Each structure stands twice: as structure tokens, then as C-alpha cells.
Amino acid sequence: SDTHLGSKYCMREQMRDFVEHAYSLGIREILHPGDVLDGQYRHGMFELSHVGIDEQTRDLFETLPRLPGLRYRCITGNHDHTFNASSGIDVGAYVERYFRGHGRDDLTFHGLRSAFLRVGGAVVNLWHPRSAGAYASSYPLQKRVEKYAPGSKPQIMLAGHWHTHCYLF
């Protein structure tokens, strides 16, 4: 999550290396829980390497490796949503159209901030919350798990937004 394409601080080479390494291990689906693009927050305008949705989408297009059989499945996060908030554009649909218009059909957006996907027989919840962090990195995740309706818990939840690592079994 939180790749923030369009930011000066986006780790493009590391992202390419990760995708190529995962692909070499047999991975054919990359799941991305939001903030694919850096967006257009006023407080971050001097941290952009690519300004506007066109340029940030081009940055994404040029950064993500296109490999046979590999699919990217994403949701939008708060940074992506800044384009929607200011202009009403559906960022996921826009990025998908850009990719298709340039000959790629390997990237799909499944919703704003949350989506349930079936991946290899497992139900996965991609989630990009609005909340700030907490006293413990696991706390917001535990509260999310408690809120799932009985019988609707996914086998896997991937959460973006906080720029931290937390693994819960």
C-alpha cells in the first residue's frame, strides 16, 4: 500500500525490484490497499515529482512492470481520493482507462477505501482507513476485525494508510 506514485519520495526502483522478485517466485496477483497515487493535498504540493492526475498516472504506468499473467488489484485511498474531492473524477476508473488506452489490461480498481476479493480461494479485505494511528499498531486492526459481521470475516485483511508494518494472526 501507500506507494504514492507522483511523490518525490516514492520508491520506484524498490517497487519494481519487489514486483519482479515476487513474480520470479510465482506470484501472479499484486494486491494494493490504497494510496496508489500521491494526489493533490495542498500541504504536499512541494513534495510532488509529478503534478496532476495525468502525470501521476503516467508515473504509475511507467513504474509498474508489465509481466505475462501478472495482475494488479487495487483500491483507492485518501491520497487518491483528493482528485475526486476536487473534481469529482473517479480515480480508479480514470487509471484503468489510461492503462487500457495504452495497451495494458493488468490493473483493476475494486473500490474506494475497501473491497472484498476472492484470491486463490481466500477472501481478502483490502482496507484503507480514515483514522489516525493508535497507541498500539494492532489496535485499529483488532477493532476492524471485531466489526465484521458474524460469518463475514475474511481470511486475510490488508490495511494501508499508516505506513507501518503489523502482522496479526
mmCIF file of C-alpha atoms in Angstrom:
data_model
loop_
_atom_site.group_PDB
_atom_site.id
_atom_site.type_symbol
_atom_site.label_atom_id
_atom_site.label_comp_id
_atom_site.label_asym_id
_atom_site.label_seq_id
_atom_site.Cartn_x
_atom_site.Cartn_y
_atom_site.Cartn_z
ATOM 1 C CA SER A 1 0.000 0.000 0.000
ATOM 2 C CA ASP A 2 0.854 3.677 0.013
ATOM 3 C CA THR A 3 3.150 3.676 -2.991
ATOM 4 C CA HIS A 4 2.311 7.370 -3.600
ATOM 5 C CA LEU A 5 3.277 7.495 -7.280
ATOM 6 C CA GLY A 6 3.893 11.131 -8.149
ATOM 7 C CA SER A 7 5.754 11.848 -4.905
ATOM 8 C CA LYS A 8 9.442 12.733 -4.766
ATOM 9 C CA TYR A 9 9.695 10.087 -2.065
ATOM 10 C CA CYS A 10 8.072 7.219 -3.984
ATOM 11 C CA MET A 11 10.425 4.225 -4.002
ATOM 12 C CA ARG A 12 10.072 3.350 -7.691
ATOM 13 C CA GLU A 13 13.152 1.154 -8.103
ATOM 14 C CA GLN A 14 12.390 -0.788 -4.928
ATOM 15 C CA MET A 15 8.806 -1.292 -6.101
ATOM 16 C CA ARG A 16 9.980 -2.643 -9.472
ATOM 17 C CA ASP A 17 12.501 -4.919 -7.745
ATOM 18 C CA PHE A 18 9.826 -6.240 -5.374
ATOM 19 C CA VAL A 19 7.347 -6.958 -8.179
ATOM 20 C CA GLU A 20 9.983 -8.701 -10.291
ATOM 21 C CA HIS A 21 11.184 -10.758 -7.297
ATOM 22 C CA ALA A 22 7.622 -11.752 -6.330
ATOM 23 C CA TYR A 23 6.958 -12.695 -9.965
ATOM 24 C CA SER A 24 10.098 -14.878 -10.013
ATOM 25 C CA LEU A 25 8.634 -16.746 -7.004
ATOM 26 C CA GLY A 26 5.386 -17.462 -8.881
ATOM 27 C CA ILE A 27 3.248 -14.570 -7.622
ATOM 28 C CA ARG A 28 0.694 -13.542 -10.253
ATOM 29 C CA GLU A 29 -1.514 -11.122 -8.296
ATOM 30 C CA ILE A 30 -0.346 -7.976 -6.503
ATOM 31 C CA LEU A 31 -2.897 -6.554 -4.044
ATOM 32 C CA HIS A 32 -2.682 -2.837 -3.251
ATOM 33 C CA PRO A 33 -4.740 -1.401 -0.349
ATOM 34 C CA GLY A 34 -4.782 2.242 -1.398
ATOM 35 C CA ASP A 35 -2.851 5.458 -1.974
ATOM 36 C CA VAL A 36 -1.590 4.269 -5.324
ATOM 37 C CA LEU A 37 -1.084 7.926 -6.342
ATOM 38 C CA ASP A 38 0.129 10.804 -4.170
ATOM 39 C CA GLY A 39 -2.840 13.019 -5.004
ATOM 40 C CA GLN A 40 -3.022 16.755 -4.575
ATOM 41 C CA TYR A 41 -3.005 17.702 -0.912
ATOM 42 C CA ARG A 42 -2.083 21.369 -0.573
ATOM 43 C CA HIS A 43 0.327 20.635 2.250
ATOM 44 C CA GLY A 44 2.237 18.205 -0.010
ATOM 45 C CA MET A 45 2.430 20.199 -3.231
ATOM 46 C CA PHE A 46 6.171 20.829 -2.884
ATOM 47 C CA GLU A 47 6.818 17.115 -2.399
ATOM 48 C CA LEU A 48 5.450 16.117 -5.827
ATOM 49 C CA SER A 49 7.596 14.874 -8.673
ATOM 50 C CA HIS A 50 4.510 14.606 -10.933
ATOM 51 C CA VAL A 51 1.684 17.140 -10.647
ATOM 52 C CA GLY A 52 -1.914 16.241 -11.515
ATOM 53 C CA ILE A 53 -3.744 13.014 -12.168
ATOM 54 C CA ASP A 54 -2.426 12.700 -15.738
ATOM 55 C CA GLU A 55 1.224 12.909 -14.699
ATOM 56 C CA GLN A 56 0.822 10.720 -11.614
ATOM 57 C CA THR A 57 -1.000 8.063 -13.641
ATOM 58 C CA ARG A 58 1.778 8.172 -16.249
ATOM 59 C CA ASP A 59 4.310 7.720 -13.426
ATOM 60 C CA LEU A 60 2.368 4.658 -12.232
ATOM 61 C CA PHE A 61 2.139 3.277 -15.773
ATOM 62 C CA GLU A 62 5.897 3.675 -16.312
ATOM 63 C CA THR A 63 6.789 2.253 -12.894
ATOM 64 C CA LEU A 64 4.686 -0.921 -12.645
ATOM 65 C CA PRO A 65 6.315 -3.796 -14.512
ATOM 66 C CA ARG A 66 4.165 -5.452 -17.152
ATOM 67 C CA LEU A 67 4.796 -9.181 -16.899
ATOM 68 C CA PRO A 68 2.912 -12.073 -18.563
ATOM 69 C CA GLY A 69 -0.021 -13.213 -16.403
ATOM 70 C CA LEU A 70 0.602 -10.647 -13.627
ATOM 71 C CA ARG A 71 -2.426 -8.660 -12.356
ATOM 72 C CA TYR A 72 -2.571 -5.654 -10.044
ATOM 73 C CA ARG A 73 -5.748 -5.376 -7.920
ATOM 74 C CA CYS A 74 -6.193 -2.097 -6.047
ATOM 75 C CA ILE A 75 -8.472 0.142 -4.047
ATOM 76 C CA THR A 76 -8.203 3.906 -3.719
ATOM 77 C CA GLY A 77 -7.090 5.620 -0.529
ATOM 78 C CA ASN A 78 -7.254 9.136 0.896
ATOM 79 C CA HIS A 79 -4.448 10.488 -1.332
ATOM 80 C CA ASP A 80 -6.069 9.061 -4.472
ATOM 81 C CA HIS A 81 -9.391 10.489 -3.343
ATOM 82 C CA THR A 82 -8.055 14.082 -3.318
ATOM 83 C CA PHE A 83 -8.577 14.127 -7.092
ATOM 84 C CA ASN A 84 -12.174 13.000 -6.615
ATOM 85 C CA ALA A 85 -12.812 15.542 -3.871
ATOM 86 C CA SER A 86 -11.648 18.475 -6.001
ATOM 87 C CA SER A 87 -13.001 17.488 -9.420
ATOM 88 C CA GLY A 88 -15.419 14.579 -8.975
ATOM 89 C CA ILE A 89 -13.232 12.235 -11.038
ATOM 90 C CA ASP A 90 -13.383 8.506 -10.272
ATOM 91 C CA VAL A 91 -9.664 7.893 -9.854
ATOM 92 C CA GLY A 92 -9.825 4.109 -10.156
ATOM 93 C CA ALA A 93 -11.819 4.280 -13.401
ATOM 94 C CA TYR A 94 -9.516 7.016 -14.747
ATOM 95 C CA VAL A 95 -6.346 4.992 -14.086
ATOM 96 C CA GLU A 96 -7.882 1.829 -15.574
ATOM 97 C CA ARG A 97 -8.874 3.764 -18.746
ATOM 98 C CA TYR A 98 -5.376 5.223 -19.027
ATOM 99 C CA PHE A 99 -3.810 1.763 -18.783
ATOM 100 C CA ARG A 100 -6.251 0.264 -21.327
ATOM 101 C CA GLY A 101 -5.719 3.228 -23.651
ATOM 102 C CA HIS A 102 -2.001 2.471 -23.568
ATOM 103 C CA GLY A 103 -2.407 -1.250 -24.254
ATOM 104 C CA ARG A 104 -2.484 -2.671 -20.722
ATOM 105 C CA ASP A 105 -5.305 -4.525 -19.002
ATOM 106 C CA ASP A 106 -3.348 -5.759 -15.971
ATOM 107 C CA LEU A 107 -4.592 -3.211 -13.396
ATOM 108 C CA THR A 108 -8.071 -3.143 -11.811
ATOM 109 C CA PHE A 109 -9.563 -0.961 -9.076
ATOM 110 C CA HIS A 110 -12.189 -2.587 -6.870
ATOM 111 C CA GLY A 111 -13.495 0.297 -4.791
ATOM 112 C CA LEU A 112 -12.939 3.310 -2.598
ATOM 113 C CA ARG A 113 -11.163 2.515 0.676
ATOM 114 C CA SER A 114 -12.399 -1.081 0.936
ATOM 115 C CA ALA A 115 -13.091 -4.170 -1.154
ATOM 116 C CA PHE A 116 -13.559 -7.870 -0.543
ATOM 117 C CA LEU A 117 -11.807 -10.022 -3.152
ATOM 118 C CA ARG A 118 -11.501 -13.743 -3.680
ATOM 119 C CA VAL A 119 -7.862 -14.617 -4.289
ATOM 120 C CA GLY A 120 -6.773 -18.223 -4.671
ATOM 121 C CA GLY A 121 -9.748 -19.490 -2.680
ATOM 122 C CA ALA A 122 -9.317 -16.998 0.192
ATOM 123 C CA VAL A 123 -11.456 -13.954 0.889
ATOM 124 C CA VAL A 124 -9.259 -10.864 1.244
ATOM 125 C CA ASN A 125 -10.370 -7.482 2.561
ATOM 126 C CA LEU A 126 -8.329 -4.586 1.187
ATOM 127 C CA TRP A 127 -8.872 -1.648 3.547
ATOM 128 C CA HIS A 128 -7.627 1.930 3.619
ATOM 129 C CA PRO A 129 -8.994 3.531 6.816
ATOM 130 C CA ARG A 130 -9.519 7.212 7.535
ATOM 131 C CA SER A 131 -8.323 7.107 11.129
ATOM 132 C CA ALA A 132 -5.030 8.183 12.612
ATOM 133 C CA GLY A 133 -2.709 5.698 14.257
ATOM 134 C CA ALA A 134 -3.229 4.453 17.799
ATOM 135 C CA TYR A 135 -1.211 3.767 20.925
ATOM 136 C CA ALA A 136 -0.547 0.259 19.570
ATOM 137 C CA SER A 137 -0.200 -0.574 15.874
ATOM 138 C CA SER A 138 -2.507 -3.571 16.275
ATOM 139 C CA TYR A 139 -5.380 -1.678 17.949
ATOM 140 C CA PRO A 140 -7.176 -0.298 14.837
ATOM 141 C CA LEU A 141 -6.786 -3.672 13.134
ATOM 142 C CA GLN A 142 -8.254 -5.503 16.119
ATOM 143 C CA LYS A 143 -11.199 -3.079 16.208
ATOM 144 C CA ARG A 144 -11.805 -3.641 12.473
ATOM 145 C CA VAL A 145 -11.814 -7.406 12.939
ATOM 146 C CA GLU A 146 -14.338 -7.056 15.787
ATOM 147 C CA LYS A 147 -16.690 -5.118 13.462
ATOM 148 C CA TYR A 148 -17.006 -7.830 10.808
ATOM 149 C CA ALA A 149 -20.483 -9.339 10.867
ATOM 150 C CA PRO A 150 -20.625 -12.977 12.007
ATOM 151 C CA GLY A 151 -19.743 -15.259 9.122
ATOM 152 C CA SER A 152 -18.271 -12.428 7.026
ATOM 153 C CA LYS A 153 -14.690 -12.279 8.313
ATOM 154 C CA PRO A 154 -12.153 -12.555 5.514
ATOM 155 C CA GLN A 155 -9.266 -14.974 5.813
ATOM 156 C CA ILE A 156 -6.869 -12.087 5.128
ATOM 157 C CA MET A 157 -7.088 -8.349 5.730
ATOM 158 C CA LEU A 158 -4.548 -5.991 4.163
ATOM 159 C CA ALA A 159 -4.669 -2.451 5.523
ATOM 160 C CA GLY A 160 -2.952 0.638 4.188
ATOM 161 C CA HIS A 161 -2.724 4.245 5.378
ATOM 162 C CA TRP A 162 -0.493 4.084 8.473
ATOM 163 C CA HIS A 163 2.858 3.414 6.729
ATOM 164 C CA THR A 164 3.749 0.796 9.344
ATOM 165 C CA HIS A 165 4.056 -2.970 9.495
ATOM 166 C CA CYS A 166 1.877 -5.055 11.781
ATOM 167 C CA TYR A 167 1.184 -8.778 11.445
ATOM 168 C CA LEU A 168 -1.680 -10.322 13.392
ATOM 169 C CA PHE A 169 -2.615 -13.983 13.288
#
